[in-house]
């Protein structure tokens, strides 16, 4: 089972094998969409981002342990 399925709701009812061919995948656009979805679903916009990296979100209520280093990816 996939962690995320993007498409119409009826795709979940499909039982036949499916092959999806994409000529070009824009990972930045997909990442922006999924980030927007996550922020809106979990209301992360009111938690404040303490990260100094533009593509990393660390909420103001999150802490990273002493002598620990955070590396995205």
PDB file of C-alpha atoms in Angstrom, residues 1 3 6 8 13 17 19 22-23 28-31 36-37 39 47 49 62-63 71-72:
ATOM      1  CA  UNK A   1       0.000   0.000   0.000  1.00  0.00           C
ATOM      2  CA  UNK A   3       1.954   6.117   1.743  1.00  0.00           C
ATOM      3  CA  UNK A   6      -2.414  11.485  -5.696  1.00  0.00           C
ATOM      4  CA  UNK A   8      -9.226  11.019  -7.850  1.00  0.00           C
ATOM      5  CA  UNK A  13     -11.158   1.270  -5.797  1.00  0.00           C
ATOM      6  CA  UNK A  17      -2.564  -3.375 -12.235  1.00  0.00           C
ATOM      7  CA  UNK A  19       1.261   1.596 -14.953  1.00  0.00           C
ATOM      8  CA  UNK A  22       5.466  10.419 -16.611  1.00  0.00           C
ATOM      9  CA  UNK A  23       7.683  12.155 -19.143  1.00  0.00           C
ATOM     10  CA  UNK A  28      10.115  20.704  -6.431  1.00  0.00           C
ATOM     11  CA  UNK A  29       6.469  21.235  -7.417  1.00  0.00           C
ATOM     12  CA  UNK A  30       5.387  17.974  -5.761  1.00  0.00           C
ATOM     13  CA  UNK A  31       7.391  18.837  -2.617  1.00  0.00           C
ATOM     14  CA  UNK A  36       1.461  23.008   1.742  1.00  0.00           C
ATOM     15  CA  UNK A  37      -0.907  20.080   2.423  1.00  0.00           C
ATOM     16  CA  UNK A  39       1.134  22.601   6.943  1.00  0.00           C
ATOM     17  CA  UNK A  47       3.805  26.939  15.280  1.00  0.00           C
ATOM     18  CA  UNK A  49       9.529  27.940  11.900  1.00  0.00           C
ATOM     19  CA  UNK A  62      10.495  21.233  18.780  1.00  0.00           C
ATOM     20  CA  UNK A  63      13.939  20.790  20.280  1.00  0.00           C
ATOM     21  CA  UNK A  71      20.676  17.214   8.791  1.00  0.00           C
ATOM     22  CA  UNK A  72      17.645  17.184   6.461  1.00  0.00           C
TER      23      UNK A  72
END
